[in-house]
Short mmCIF file of C-alpha atoms in Angstrom, two decimals:
data_model
loop_
_atom_site.label_atom_id
_atom_site.label_comp_id
_atom_site.label_asym_id
_atom_site.label_seq_id
_atom_site.Cartn_x
_atom_site.Cartn_y
_atom_site.Cartn_z
CA UNK A 808 10.57 17.08 -2.40
CA UNK A 809 8.66 16.01 -5.48
CA UNK A 810 5.75 17.98 -6.90
CA UNK A 811 3.65 14.88 -6.19
CA UNK A 812 4.23 15.42 -2.48
CA UNK A 813 2.54 18.81 -2.69
CA UNK A 814 -0.56 17.64 -4.54
CA UNK A 815 -3.57 16.36 -2.61
CA UNK A 816 -3.72 12.60 -2.55
CA UNK A 817 -6.67 10.95 -4.20
CA UNK A 818 -7.78 7.52 -3.15
CA UNK A 819 -6.22 5.22 -5.68
CA UNK A 820 -7.79 2.02 -4.42
CA UNK A 821 -11.45 1.66 -5.29
CA UNK A 822 -13.66 1.09 -2.26
CA UNK A 823 -13.40 -2.68 -2.01
CA UNK A 824 -16.10 -2.92 0.62
CA UNK A 825 -18.71 -1.66 -1.85
CA UNK A 826 -18.08 -4.32 -4.47
CA UNK A 827 -20.67 -7.07 -4.76
CA UNK A 828 -18.88 -10.29 -3.93
CA UNK A 829 -21.96 -12.45 -4.35
CA UNK A 830 -21.47 -12.46 -8.13
CA UNK A 831 -17.92 -13.80 -7.83
CA UNK A 832 -17.07 -17.48 -8.04
CA UNK A 833 -15.09 -19.23 -5.32
CA UNK A 834 -12.06 -19.26 -7.60
CA UNK A 835 -12.39 -15.52 -8.25
CA UNK A 836 -12.67 -14.84 -4.54
CA UNK A 837 -9.61 -16.97 -3.79
CA UNK A 838 -7.66 -15.16 -6.51
CA UNK A 839 -8.77 -11.82 -5.09
CA UNK A 840 -7.55 -12.82 -1.63
CA UNK A 841 -4.20 -13.94 -3.05
CA UNK A 842 -3.76 -10.65 -4.92
CA UNK A 843 -4.68 -8.64 -1.83
CA UNK A 844 -2.15 -10.57 0.27
CA UNK A 845 0.56 -9.79 -2.29
CA UNK A 846 -0.39 -6.11 -2.23
CA UNK A 847 -0.40 -6.07 1.57
CA UNK A 848 3.11 -7.56 1.63
CA UNK A 849 4.27 -4.98 -0.91
CA UNK A 850 2.89 -2.19 1.29
CA UNK A 851 4.50 -3.67 4.41
CA UNK A 852 7.87 -3.84 2.64
CA UNK A 853 7.58 -0.21 1.56
CA UNK A 854 6.75 0.84 5.12
CA UNK A 855 9.86 -0.98 6.40
CA UNK A 856 11.96 0.68 3.71
CA UNK A 857 10.65 4.14 4.55
CA UNK A 858 11.19 3.62 8.27
CA UNK A 859 14.76 2.55 7.55
CA UNK A 860 15.34 5.64 5.44
CA UNK A 861 13.93 7.85 8.18
CA UNK A 862 16.19 6.31 10.82
CA UNK A 863 19.20 6.70 8.53
CA UNK A 864 18.38 10.35 7.88
CA UNK A 865 17.79 11.09 11.56
CA UNK A 866 21.08 9.43 12.49
CA UNK A 867 22.95 11.34 9.78
CA UNK A 868 21.59 14.74 10.82
CA UNK A 869 22.19 14.17 14.54
CA UNK A 870 25.94 14.02 13.94
#
């Protein structure tokens, strides 16, 4: 276990819902959406990886 696992987690993503989108151009909004989709995919891939690791560990320790 890393020391990071013991420390309280702070929100690392700024509250997106509080940002004023009315000042953004269409291009900026489209870029923002594209970046968020990439980040969502990255998170989904990490979740899959962690689930795979958990299953592997559970299988190993059941033997």
